[in-house]
Short mmCIF file of C-alpha atoms in Angstrom, two decimals:
data_model
loop_
_atom_site.label_atom_id
_atom_site.label_comp_id
_atom_site.label_asym_id
_atom_site.label_seq_id
_atom_site.Cartn_x
_atom_site.Cartn_y
_atom_site.Cartn_z
CA MET V 1 0.00 0.00 0.00
CA ALA V 2 1.44 3.36 -0.97
CA THR V 3 1.53 6.03 1.73
CA ALA V 4 3.31 9.25 2.52
CA HIS V 5 6.39 7.21 3.38
CA GLU V 6 7.10 6.83 -0.31
CA SER V 7 7.66 10.58 -0.61
CA ASP V 8 10.36 10.56 2.07
CA GLY V 9 7.94 11.76 4.72
CA ALA V 10 7.18 15.06 2.97
CA LEU V 11 3.50 15.82 3.44
CA GLY V 12 3.75 18.68 1.00
CA ASP V 13 4.35 16.24 -1.82
CA LEU V 14 0.89 14.79 -1.26
CA MET V 15 -1.09 18.04 -1.38
CA ASP V 16 -1.88 20.62 -4.02
CA PRO V 17 0.39 23.53 -3.02
CA GLU V 18 -2.13 26.05 -4.36
CA LEU V 19 -5.19 24.55 -2.62
CA PRO V 20 -3.85 22.62 0.39
CA ALA V 21 -7.10 22.92 2.33
CA SER V 22 -9.26 21.45 -0.43
CA THR V 23 -7.10 18.61 -1.70
CA TYR V 24 -7.24 15.19 -0.04
CA VAL V 25 -3.86 14.29 1.41
CA LEU V 26 -4.22 10.60 0.54
CA GLU V 27 -4.84 9.65 -3.05
CA PRO V 28 -7.98 7.58 -3.80
CA ASP V 29 -5.91 4.58 -4.92
CA VAL V 30 -4.31 4.51 -1.45
CA VAL V 31 -7.63 4.75 0.39
CA ALA V 32 -9.79 2.52 -1.83
CA PRO V 33 -8.32 -0.89 -0.86
CA LEU V 34 -8.85 -0.03 2.80
CA VAL V 35 -12.34 1.44 2.71
CA ARG V 36 -13.60 -1.58 0.79
CA ARG V 37 -13.39 -3.36 4.13
CA VAL V 38 -15.98 -1.11 5.78
CA ALA V 39 -19.25 -2.93 6.40
CA THR V 40 -21.59 -0.50 4.67
CA SER V 41 -24.53 -0.44 2.29
CA GLN V 42 -23.27 2.97 1.08
CA ASP V 43 -26.43 4.80 2.17
CA ALA V 44 -25.21 6.29 5.46
CA GLY V 45 -23.04 9.02 3.94
CA THR V 46 -19.31 9.62 4.37
CA HIS V 47 -16.99 11.13 6.95
CA ARG V 48 -14.14 13.41 5.92
CA SER V 49 -11.16 12.90 8.20
CA THR V 50 -8.52 15.62 8.45
CA LEU V 51 -4.76 15.82 8.80
CA PRO V 52 -4.18 17.33 12.26
CA PHE V 53 -0.77 18.71 11.26
CA THR V 54 -2.32 21.09 8.71
CA GLY V 55 -6.11 20.82 8.91
CA ALA V 56 -6.26 19.59 5.31
CA PRO V 57 -8.76 16.86 4.37
CA LEU V 58 -7.21 13.43 4.67
CA ALA V 59 -9.69 10.92 3.27
CA ALA V 60 -13.41 10.27 2.74
CA ILE V 61 -14.64 7.25 4.72
CA PRO V 62 -17.99 5.56 3.94
CA LEU V 63 -20.13 5.22 7.05
CA SER V 64 -22.15 2.29 8.33
CA SER V 65 -25.81 2.50 9.27
CA PRO V 66 -27.34 0.75 12.29
CA ASP V 67 -28.72 -1.83 9.85
CA ASP V 68 -25.20 -2.37 8.52
CA VAL V 69 -24.04 -3.02 12.09
CA ALA V 70 -26.76 -5.61 12.61
CA ALA V 71 -25.83 -7.32 9.34
CA ALA V 72 -22.13 -7.31 10.22
CA ALA V 73 -22.84 -8.85 13.62
CA GLY V 74 -25.01 -11.48 11.94
CA ARG V 75 -22.23 -12.45 9.54
CA ALA V 76 -19.78 -12.57 12.43
CA ARG V 77 -22.10 -14.86 14.38
CA ALA V 78 -22.49 -17.13 11.36
CA VAL V 79 -18.73 -17.75 11.03
CA GLN V 80 -17.80 -17.66 14.71
CA ARG V 81 -18.62 -21.29 15.42
CA ASP V 82 -16.32 -22.56 12.68
CA TRP V 83 -13.56 -20.24 13.89
CA SER V 84 -13.95 -21.48 17.48
CA GLN V 85 -13.78 -25.08 16.28
CA GLN V 86 -10.34 -24.54 14.81
CA SER V 87 -7.53 -25.69 17.08
CA PHE V 88 -5.74 -23.27 19.35
CA ASP V 89 -2.61 -23.71 17.23
CA GLU V 90 -4.48 -22.70 14.07
CA ARG V 91 -5.85 -19.55 15.70
CA ALA V 92 -2.48 -18.78 17.27
CA ARG V 93 -0.76 -18.98 13.89
CA VAL V 94 -2.93 -16.12 12.65
CA VAL V 95 -2.13 -13.97 15.68
CA ASP V 96 1.57 -14.80 15.47
CA ARG V 97 1.65 -13.88 11.81
CA LEU V 98 -0.14 -10.59 12.58
CA GLY V 99 2.58 -9.63 15.06
CA ALA V 100 5.29 -10.38 12.51
CA LEU V 101 3.54 -8.43 9.74
CA VAL V 102 3.07 -5.35 11.94
CA LEU V 103 6.83 -5.18 12.47
CA GLN V 104 7.66 -5.91 8.83
CA ARG V 105 5.27 -3.31 7.41
CA GLN V 106 5.54 -0.71 10.13
CA SER V 107 6.40 2.17 7.79
CA GLU V 108 2.87 1.98 6.33
CA ILE V 109 1.04 2.06 9.63
CA LEU V 110 3.37 4.63 11.17
CA ASP V 111 2.42 7.03 8.39
CA LEU V 112 -1.29 6.30 8.79
CA ILE V 113 -1.21 6.66 12.58
CA GLN V 114 0.60 9.98 12.35
CA MET V 115 -1.65 11.35 9.63
CA GLU V 116 -4.87 10.35 11.39
CA SER V 117 -3.97 11.14 15.02
CA GLY V 118 -1.33 13.85 14.66
CA LYS V 119 1.12 12.18 17.02
CA SER V 120 4.90 12.11 16.74
CA ARG V 121 6.54 9.15 15.04
CA ARG V 122 8.04 7.86 18.28
CA SER V 123 4.60 7.81 19.89
CA ALA V 124 3.30 6.03 16.80
CA PHE V 125 6.06 3.43 17.03
CA GLU V 126 4.95 2.62 20.59
CA GLU V 127 1.74 1.29 19.01
CA VAL V 128 3.65 -0.94 16.60
CA ALA V 129 5.78 -2.31 19.43
CA ASP V 130 2.71 -2.79 21.61
CA ILE V 131 0.85 -4.91 19.07
CA ALA V 132 3.91 -7.05 18.35
CA GLN V 133 4.24 -7.57 22.12
CA THR V 134 0.52 -8.30 22.58
CA CYS V 135 0.47 -10.88 19.79
CA ARG V 136 3.58 -12.61 21.12
CA HIS V 137 2.22 -12.72 24.66
CA TYR V 138 -1.11 -14.33 23.77
CA VAL V 139 0.47 -16.81 21.37
CA VAL V 140 2.79 -17.95 24.19
CA ARG V 141 0.36 -17.74 27.12
CA GLY V 142 -3.03 -18.16 25.46
CA ARG V 143 -3.17 -21.94 25.71
CA ARG V 144 -2.58 -21.71 29.46
CA TYR V 145 -5.26 -19.04 29.86
CA LEU V 146 -7.81 -21.14 27.97
CA ALA V 147 -6.89 -24.53 29.40
CA ASP V 148 -9.50 -26.68 31.14
CA ARG V 149 -8.89 -27.09 34.84
CA ARG V 150 -9.79 -29.78 37.34
CA GLU V 151 -11.46 -28.84 40.60
CA PRO V 152 -12.50 -31.02 43.55
CA GLY V 153 -16.11 -32.20 43.60
CA ALA V 154 -18.55 -32.04 46.48
CA LEU V 155 -17.30 -35.39 47.82
CA SER V 156 -13.66 -36.22 47.26
CA VAL V 157 -13.01 -39.32 45.11
CA LEU V 158 -16.73 -39.84 44.44
CA THR V 159 -17.23 -36.67 42.40
CA GLY V 160 -15.01 -34.55 40.19
CA ALA V 161 -15.39 -31.22 38.41
CA ARG V 162 -13.84 -29.82 35.27
CA VAL V 163 -14.08 -26.14 34.31
CA HIS V 164 -14.02 -25.28 30.60
CA ARG V 165 -13.72 -21.87 28.93
CA ARG V 166 -16.01 -21.17 26.01
CA PRO V 167 -15.96 -18.06 23.77
CA VAL V 168 -18.87 -15.70 24.38
CA GLY V 169 -19.57 -15.42 20.64
CA VAL V 170 -19.29 -11.95 19.09
CA VAL V 171 -17.21 -9.27 20.81
CA GLY V 172 -17.79 -5.60 19.99
CA VAL V 173 -14.77 -3.31 20.26
CA ILE V 174 -15.31 0.46 20.35
CA ALA V 175 -11.91 2.13 19.97
CA PRO V 176 -10.99 5.84 20.30
CA TRP V 177 -8.73 8.00 18.13
CA ASN V 178 -5.72 8.50 20.40
CA TYR V 179 -4.12 5.05 19.89
CA PRO V 180 -5.79 3.84 16.70
CA LEU V 181 -3.77 0.64 16.21
CA THR V 182 -3.22 -0.35 19.84
CA LEU V 183 -6.80 0.16 20.95
CA ALA V 184 -8.26 -1.48 17.86
CA LEU V 185 -6.27 -4.67 18.41
CA SER V 186 -5.41 -4.97 22.12
CA GLU V 187 -8.96 -6.16 22.87
CA ALA V 188 -9.46 -7.95 19.55
CA VAL V 189 -6.37 -10.19 19.74
CA PRO V 190 -7.29 -12.10 22.93
CA ALA V 191 -10.92 -12.25 21.79
CA LEU V 192 -9.95 -13.82 18.46
CA LEU V 193 -7.50 -16.22 20.06
CA ALA V 194 -10.24 -17.39 22.43
CA GLY V 195 -12.46 -18.28 19.45
CA ASN V 196 -14.69 -15.22 19.26
CA ALA V 197 -15.59 -13.16 16.23
CA VAL V 198 -15.07 -9.38 16.51
CA VAL V 199 -16.93 -6.36 15.18
CA LEU V 200 -14.70 -3.30 15.50
CA LYS V 201 -15.89 0.32 15.51
CA PRO V 202 -13.02 2.79 15.43
CA ASP V 203 -13.38 6.55 15.87
CA PRO V 204 -14.33 8.23 12.56
CA GLN V 205 -11.06 10.21 12.55
CA THR V 206 -8.88 7.08 12.73
CA THR V 207 -10.83 4.53 10.69
CA LEU V 208 -8.02 3.93 8.18
CA SER V 209 -5.65 2.59 10.84
CA ALA V 210 -8.29 0.09 11.96
CA LEU V 211 -8.94 -0.94 8.35
CA TRP V 212 -5.22 -1.44 7.83
CA ALA V 213 -5.23 -3.75 10.85
CA ALA V 214 -8.16 -5.69 9.38
CA GLU V 215 -6.30 -5.99 6.08
CA LEU V 216 -3.23 -7.34 7.87
CA LEU V 217 -5.33 -9.88 9.77
CA ALA V 218 -6.75 -11.13 6.49
CA GLU V 219 -3.23 -11.43 5.11
CA ALA V 220 -2.27 -13.34 8.25
CA GLY V 221 -4.97 -15.91 7.46
CA LEU V 222 -8.04 -14.76 9.41
CA PRO V 223 -11.19 -16.07 7.65
CA ASP V 224 -13.66 -13.60 6.17
CA ASP V 225 -16.11 -11.92 8.59
CA VAL V 226 -14.33 -13.16 11.73
CA LEU V 227 -13.28 -9.53 12.19
CA THR V 228 -15.42 -6.83 10.62
CA VAL V 229 -15.04 -3.04 10.73
CA VAL V 230 -18.04 -0.74 10.98
CA ALA V 231 -17.53 3.01 10.60
CA GLY V 232 -19.32 5.87 12.26
CA GLY V 233 -20.00 7.80 15.41
CA GLY V 234 -22.09 7.34 18.52
CA ASP V 235 -25.14 5.93 16.75
CA VAL V 236 -23.04 3.15 15.25
CA GLY V 237 -21.45 2.42 18.62
CA ALA V 238 -24.88 2.26 20.26
CA ALA V 239 -26.09 -0.13 17.57
CA LEU V 240 -23.06 -2.32 18.11
CA VAL V 241 -23.84 -2.74 21.82
CA GLU V 242 -27.25 -4.09 20.79
CA HIS V 243 -25.88 -6.97 18.73
CA VAL V 244 -22.81 -8.36 20.51
CA ASP V 245 -22.21 -10.70 23.43
CA HIS V 246 -19.50 -8.60 25.09
CA VAL V 247 -18.49 -4.98 24.53
CA ALA V 248 -15.00 -3.54 25.05
CA PHE V 249 -15.12 0.25 25.18
CA THR V 250 -12.33 2.78 25.61
CA GLY V 251 -13.36 6.41 25.97
CA SER V 252 -14.87 8.99 28.27
CA THR V 253 -16.44 8.15 31.60
CA ALA V 254 -19.72 9.81 30.56
CA THR V 255 -20.10 7.59 27.49
CA GLY V 256 -18.78 4.57 29.38
CA ARG V 257 -21.62 4.87 31.89
CA LYS V 258 -24.13 4.70 29.03
CA VAL V 259 -22.41 1.66 27.52
CA ALA V 260 -22.37 -0.05 30.92
CA ALA V 261 -26.04 0.70 31.52
CA ARG V 262 -27.12 -0.82 28.22
CA ALA V 263 -24.80 -3.80 28.62
CA GLY V 264 -26.35 -4.38 32.02
CA GLU V 265 -29.86 -4.27 30.58
CA ARG V 266 -28.86 -6.84 27.98
CA LEU V 267 -26.96 -8.95 30.54
CA ILE V 268 -23.77 -8.96 28.51
CA GLY V 269 -20.25 -8.36 29.74
CA ALA V 270 -18.47 -5.03 29.39
CA THR V 271 -14.82 -4.06 29.66
CA LEU V 272 -14.53 -0.29 30.09
CA GLU V 273 -11.36 1.79 30.19
CA LEU V 274 -12.47 5.34 30.92
CA GLY V 275 -11.07 8.68 32.03
CA GLY V 276 -8.13 9.44 34.25
CA LYS V 277 -6.52 12.29 36.16
CA ASN V 278 -3.27 10.50 36.78
CA PRO V 279 -0.82 11.61 39.49
CA LEU V 280 2.95 11.19 39.68
CA TYR V 281 4.82 11.58 42.97
CA VAL V 282 8.52 12.47 43.10
CA ALA V 283 9.65 11.50 46.61
CA ALA V 284 12.42 13.20 48.55
CA ASP V 285 14.86 10.37 47.83
CA ALA V 286 14.28 10.20 44.06
CA ASP V 287 17.19 10.32 41.64
CA LEU V 288 16.30 13.59 39.91
CA GLU V 289 18.69 13.13 37.00
CA ALA V 290 16.99 9.84 36.14
CA ALA V 291 13.50 11.08 36.98
CA VAL V 292 13.35 14.16 34.77
CA PRO V 293 13.39 12.47 31.32
CA GLY V 294 11.00 9.79 32.54
CA VAL V 295 8.56 12.35 33.93
CA VAL V 296 8.75 14.42 30.74
CA ARG V 297 7.78 11.32 28.74
CA ALA V 298 5.04 10.45 31.25
CA CYS V 299 3.45 13.89 30.92
CA PHE V 300 3.88 14.73 27.25
CA SER V 301 3.97 11.55 25.14
CA ASN V 302 1.36 11.79 22.39
CA ALA V 303 0.89 15.44 23.41
CA GLY V 304 -0.73 14.19 26.63
CA GLN V 305 -3.52 12.45 24.69
CA LEU V 306 -3.00 9.18 26.51
CA CYS V 307 -5.32 7.52 29.02
CA MET V 308 -2.34 6.84 31.31
CA SER V 309 -0.73 10.26 30.83
CA ILE V 310 0.33 12.14 33.95
CA GLU V 311 -1.68 15.33 34.55
CA ARG V 312 -0.93 15.93 38.26
CA LEU V 313 2.69 16.27 39.39
CA VAL V 314 3.08 15.79 43.16
CA LEU V 315 6.49 16.90 44.46
CA HIS V 316 8.04 16.52 47.88
CA GLU V 317 8.83 20.07 48.99
CA ARG V 318 12.43 19.13 49.76
CA ILE V 319 13.23 18.51 46.09
CA ALA V 320 10.47 20.50 44.37
CA ASP V 321 12.47 23.57 43.33
CA GLU V 322 15.47 21.62 42.06
CA PHE V 323 13.27 19.15 40.21
CA LEU V 324 11.21 21.89 38.57
CA GLU V 325 14.32 23.76 37.44
CA ARG V 326 15.55 20.65 35.64
CA PHE V 327 12.10 19.60 34.47
CA VAL V 328 11.12 22.97 32.97
CA GLU V 329 14.43 23.19 31.13
CA ALA V 330 13.81 19.76 29.61
CA VAL V 331 10.24 20.68 28.63
CA ARG V 332 11.46 23.86 26.93
CA GLY V 333 13.77 21.72 24.83
CA LEU V 334 10.97 19.58 23.37
CA ARG V 335 10.53 20.04 19.63
CA LEU V 336 7.04 20.29 18.15
CA GLY V 337 6.47 19.18 14.59
CA GLY V 338 4.38 17.24 12.10
CA GLU V 339 7.00 15.48 10.00
CA LEU V 340 6.60 11.81 9.15
CA ASP V 341 9.94 10.96 10.70
CA TYR V 342 11.61 10.94 14.11
CA THR V 343 12.66 14.61 14.24
CA ALA V 344 9.79 15.87 16.43
CA ASP V 345 9.33 15.06 20.13
CA ILE V 346 5.71 16.23 20.34
CA GLY V 347 2.99 16.06 17.72
CA SER V 348 -0.29 17.86 17.32
CA LEU V 349 -3.54 17.69 19.20
CA VAL V 350 -6.03 15.77 17.10
CA SER V 351 -8.70 18.41 16.53
CA ALA V 352 -10.09 21.85 17.20
CA ASP V 353 -12.22 20.39 20.01
CA GLN V 354 -9.14 19.07 21.81
CA LEU V 355 -7.37 22.39 21.35
CA GLU V 356 -10.35 24.25 22.78
CA LYS V 357 -10.48 22.04 25.89
CA VAL V 358 -6.75 22.32 26.56
CA SER V 359 -6.79 26.09 26.09
CA ARG V 360 -9.83 26.43 28.32
CA HIS V 361 -8.24 24.45 31.16
CA VAL V 362 -5.03 26.48 31.01
CA ASP V 363 -6.83 29.82 30.77
CA ASP V 364 -9.08 28.89 33.69
CA ALA V 365 -6.11 27.99 35.90
CA LEU V 366 -4.22 31.19 35.01
CA ALA V 367 -7.30 33.33 35.65
CA LYS V 368 -7.59 31.77 39.12
CA GLY V 369 -3.98 32.54 40.07
CA ALA V 370 -1.83 29.71 38.66
CA ARG V 371 1.57 30.46 37.13
CA ALA V 372 2.81 29.00 33.86
CA LEU V 373 6.41 27.86 34.28
CA VAL V 374 6.59 26.98 30.60
CA GLY V 375 4.15 26.78 27.68
CA ALA V 376 0.53 27.90 28.05
CA VAL V 377 0.39 29.00 24.43
CA HIS V 378 -1.28 27.77 21.25
CA ARG V 379 1.48 27.15 18.70
CA GLY V 380 -0.43 28.06 15.57
CA ASP V 381 2.87 28.82 13.89
CA VAL V 382 3.58 25.05 13.83
CA GLY V 383 0.09 23.90 12.87
CA PRO V 384 -3.56 24.60 13.63
CA TYR V 385 -3.87 22.31 16.67
CA PHE V 386 -0.39 22.39 18.20
CA TYR V 387 -0.16 23.43 21.86
CA ALA V 388 3.07 24.01 23.74
CA PRO V 389 3.87 21.53 26.55
CA THR V 390 2.72 23.34 29.68
CA VAL V 391 3.70 23.18 33.37
CA LEU V 392 1.44 25.05 35.81
CA ASP V 393 2.44 25.88 39.39
CA ASP V 394 0.43 27.35 42.29
CA VAL V 395 -2.72 25.86 40.81
CA PRO V 396 -5.75 26.61 43.04
CA ALA V 397 -7.94 23.78 44.21
CA ASP V 398 -10.95 24.99 42.21
CA ALA V 399 -9.12 25.00 38.86
CA ASP V 400 -10.69 22.72 36.25
CA CYS V 401 -7.31 21.23 35.35
CA LEU V 402 -7.00 19.69 38.82
CA ARG V 403 -10.32 17.84 38.65
CA GLU V 404 -11.27 17.23 35.02
CA GLU V 405 -9.32 15.18 32.55
CA THR V 406 -7.50 17.60 30.23
CA PHE V 407 -6.18 15.03 27.75
CA GLY V 408 -3.50 17.35 26.50
CA PRO V 409 0.09 18.50 27.18
CA VAL V 410 -0.66 20.14 30.54
CA VAL V 411 0.54 19.14 34.00
CA ALA V 412 -0.31 20.84 37.30
CA VAL V 413 2.17 20.91 40.19
CA THR V 414 1.31 20.30 43.85
CA ARG V 415 3.90 20.41 46.65
CA VAL V 416 3.59 18.09 49.68
CA SER V 417 5.44 17.79 52.97
CA GLY V 418 5.71 14.01 53.06
CA ASP V 419 4.55 10.63 51.84
CA ASP V 420 1.27 10.58 53.74
CA GLU V 421 0.20 13.89 52.25
CA ALA V 422 1.33 12.70 48.83
CA VAL V 423 -0.94 9.66 49.04
CA ARG V 424 -3.88 11.84 50.11
CA VAL V 425 -3.32 14.16 47.15
CA MET V 426 -2.92 11.28 44.70
CA ASN V 427 -6.18 9.70 45.90
CA ASP V 428 -8.10 12.99 45.88
CA SER V 429 -9.83 12.32 42.58
CA GLU V 430 -12.90 10.54 41.25
CA PHE V 431 -10.56 8.72 38.87
CA GLY V 432 -8.14 5.88 39.51
CA LEU V 433 -6.53 4.66 36.31
CA ASN V 434 -2.76 5.10 36.52
CA ALA V 435 -0.28 6.54 39.03
CA SER V 436 3.49 6.79 39.28
CA ILE V 437 5.96 6.96 42.16
CA TRP V 438 9.63 7.91 41.80
CA SER V 439 11.89 6.90 44.67
CA GLY V 440 15.39 5.59 45.26
CA ASP V 441 13.92 2.89 47.51
CA VAL V 442 11.75 0.52 45.46
CA ALA V 443 10.55 -1.41 48.53
CA ARG V 444 9.34 1.83 50.10
CA ALA V 445 7.69 2.85 46.84
CA ARG V 446 5.85 -0.50 46.75
CA ARG V 447 4.44 0.18 50.21
CA LEU V 448 3.22 3.57 49.06
CA ALA V 449 1.76 2.05 45.88
CA ALA V 450 -0.37 -0.30 47.99
CA ARG V 451 -2.10 2.79 49.41
CA VAL V 452 -2.80 4.45 46.05
CA GLU V 453 -6.27 4.05 44.52
CA ALA V 454 -5.32 3.25 40.94
CA GLY V 455 -5.54 0.16 38.78
CA THR V 456 -1.90 0.55 37.75
CA VAL V 457 0.97 2.06 39.74
CA ALA V 458 4.35 2.41 38.02
CA ILE V 459 7.53 2.79 40.07
CA ASN V 460 10.32 4.86 38.49
CA ASP V 461 8.41 4.89 35.22
CA GLY V 462 5.42 6.84 34.01
CA TYR V 463 3.36 4.46 31.90
CA LEU V 464 5.39 2.64 29.26
CA GLN V 465 6.64 -0.30 31.31
CA ALA V 466 3.28 -0.67 33.04
CA TRP V 467 1.37 -0.77 29.76
CA GLY V 468 4.01 -2.96 28.14
CA SER V 469 3.80 -5.61 30.88
CA THR V 470 1.15 -7.45 28.89
CA ALA V 471 0.93 -10.36 31.32
CA ALA V 472 -0.28 -8.01 34.07
CA PRO V 473 -3.89 -6.76 34.01
CA MET V 474 -4.46 -3.07 33.31
CA GLY V 475 -7.58 -1.04 34.06
CA GLY V 476 -9.17 1.52 36.31
CA MET V 477 -10.64 1.90 39.76
CA LYS V 478 -13.44 4.29 40.71
CA ALA V 479 -14.73 6.30 37.70
CA SER V 480 -11.89 5.07 35.49
CA GLY V 481 -13.63 1.90 34.38
CA LEU V 482 -14.67 -1.70 34.85
CA GLY V 483 -12.77 -4.87 34.10
CA ARG V 484 -9.22 -5.26 32.87
CA ARG V 485 -7.37 -5.61 29.61
CA HIS V 486 -4.13 -7.58 29.18
CA GLY V 487 -3.10 -10.84 30.79
CA ARG V 488 -5.35 -13.66 31.83
CA GLU V 489 -8.11 -11.23 32.71
CA ALA V 490 -8.59 -10.14 29.08
CA VAL V 491 -9.23 -13.75 28.04
CA GLU V 492 -11.54 -14.39 30.98
CA ALA V 493 -13.61 -11.33 30.04
CA VAL V 494 -14.47 -12.74 26.60
CA THR V 495 -15.10 -16.33 27.64
CA GLU V 496 -17.79 -18.05 29.68
CA THR V 497 -16.94 -20.73 32.21
CA GLN V 498 -18.76 -24.04 32.05
CA SER V 499 -18.47 -26.45 34.98
CA VAL V 500 -19.03 -30.13 34.25
CA VAL V 501 -19.40 -32.21 37.42
CA ALA V 502 -19.50 -36.00 37.34
CA GLN V 503 -20.30 -38.64 39.96
CA ARG V 504 -17.62 -41.27 39.54
CA GLY V 505 -18.82 -43.88 42.02
CA GLN V 506 -22.28 -44.52 40.63
CA ARG V 507 -21.36 -47.75 38.84
CA PHE V 508 -20.16 -49.12 42.16
CA GLY V 509 -23.38 -48.13 43.91
CA LEU V 510 -21.70 -45.14 45.60
CA SER V 511 -23.69 -41.99 44.98
CA VAL V 512 -25.79 -39.46 46.81
CA ASP V 513 -28.92 -41.15 45.50
CA SER V 514 -27.85 -44.59 46.81
CA LEU V 515 -27.05 -42.99 50.17
CA TYR V 516 -30.43 -41.27 50.36
CA ALA V 517 -32.06 -44.59 49.56
CA LEU V 518 -31.02 -45.79 53.02
CA GLY V 519 -33.75 -43.57 54.44
CA GLY V 520 -34.24 -41.95 57.81
CA GLU V 521 -31.44 -40.25 59.69
CA LEU V 522 -28.64 -42.46 58.41
CA PRO V 523 -27.77 -40.44 55.26
CA SER V 524 -27.39 -37.25 57.32
CA ARG V 525 -25.18 -39.05 59.86
CA VAL V 526 -22.97 -40.47 57.11
CA LEU V 527 -22.64 -37.11 55.40
CA THR V 528 -21.90 -35.37 58.72
CA GLY V 529 -19.07 -37.81 59.31
CA ALA V 530 -17.74 -37.33 55.79
CA LEU V 531 -17.84 -33.54 56.06
CA SER V 532 -16.11 -33.62 59.44
CA ALA V 533 -13.37 -35.87 58.08
CA MET V 534 -12.87 -33.56 55.08
CA ARG V 535 -12.59 -30.62 57.44
CA ARG V 536 -9.95 -32.36 59.57
CA LEU V 537 -7.99 -33.30 56.45
CA ARG V 538 -8.39 -29.75 55.10
CA LEU V 539 -9.77 -31.01 51.82
CA PRO V 540 -11.20 -28.20 49.69
#
């Protein structure tokens, strides 16, 4: 597939220099093979995505109607049984091949991710590495996660139980724009490996990245209709919830509550990763030289448009001034840009709406008395939606940026006198997705982490190692979500357990029924003795 990469990363080569705002960045012959994969009857209109770096139109995407969603789910249900009947090794080969292809053809998807989301190339590469890691993990560990297990029966020796895992059927994945490859596939991969079919609804702005993933899965050997892409906005997402057996949603807490409510009414499972207002604590004993680059990355990767991004910086007062001097200097050195290469540190915000929210949060804090140590300016000279990485100090408690998720390159500083106060500040939020603690004493940091109300706590790292530890579950507490992605928990979410219990002594005349046939008090006395013996022997 031809992309901007073939013009040495020069976006200007793909646009009409006289009419850059009216010429599609991607040529129709680049887009056509991808959009053919959209499940659409062509009567729901189109969506015009834009290039965040310039605001120019990127591509026209055909949309799906609610009827198209129902039809796609029906086709998925029709092929799911055959897919689930394939051996684990056959399904794993597809996933393994997907991981290899993502690495081999990364230049294509890096271009698409950057052009759809506006992120820097390094942030885009994190998605490539993540999917390669996710595929490898589930190929290696998936058999163990799906394996039948033996459990003791009601009466040892006489009864036995086996627990099987069965795919739920059709899994709906609703993915946002900020990590268009990672969040399209991180839920889909374990679902497919477990024998489910998947219907994927990406955000309208980043549909091409999801379609590229679907194309790669087909190349890897996935049968037709086992993964289908529907395109559209909230109405398409709502329709999807109506036709699947489990929904995996990543997005805002407000929308997540609606998804959860409808999933509850339908009695289907839901995995929800929602908003965050993530804190990072730099303790008095932290190695500041090591901490500064890590904290910069934790706050400003993907221009802060990351569910696990740090938005609240909690500093021990003993090191606060020295840390901020180093930190602000490093932030000033970050380079903004929209090139399709590795020259820029920070990319663009994705849209005018994101720019408006970031600007509003910063302006509100400044109006209420906060000080900008760096940034706090719209960088329209770089591109329409670029915003300078911003560090705010002396932020008042009633500032919006201390309570609401900003989802942009803005971090607010709070000073604390000790660890106990730090924990109180970190927990003072309705959200509980990710947190970070920087300390020279890892054992001490682990004790602090146990007191933090967050689904993930990273020690001496902001988010990358926590997210990349695919064997460990990841998700939110409080208003940050329900359920977990990654690890065993992701497979358990998209499978049903079936317990099969057998009486093994019946052919020898040893069963509950034969015991009850003795009549009177004797069966109760025998069972009392058996239960007492099991208790003494500590049998489960």
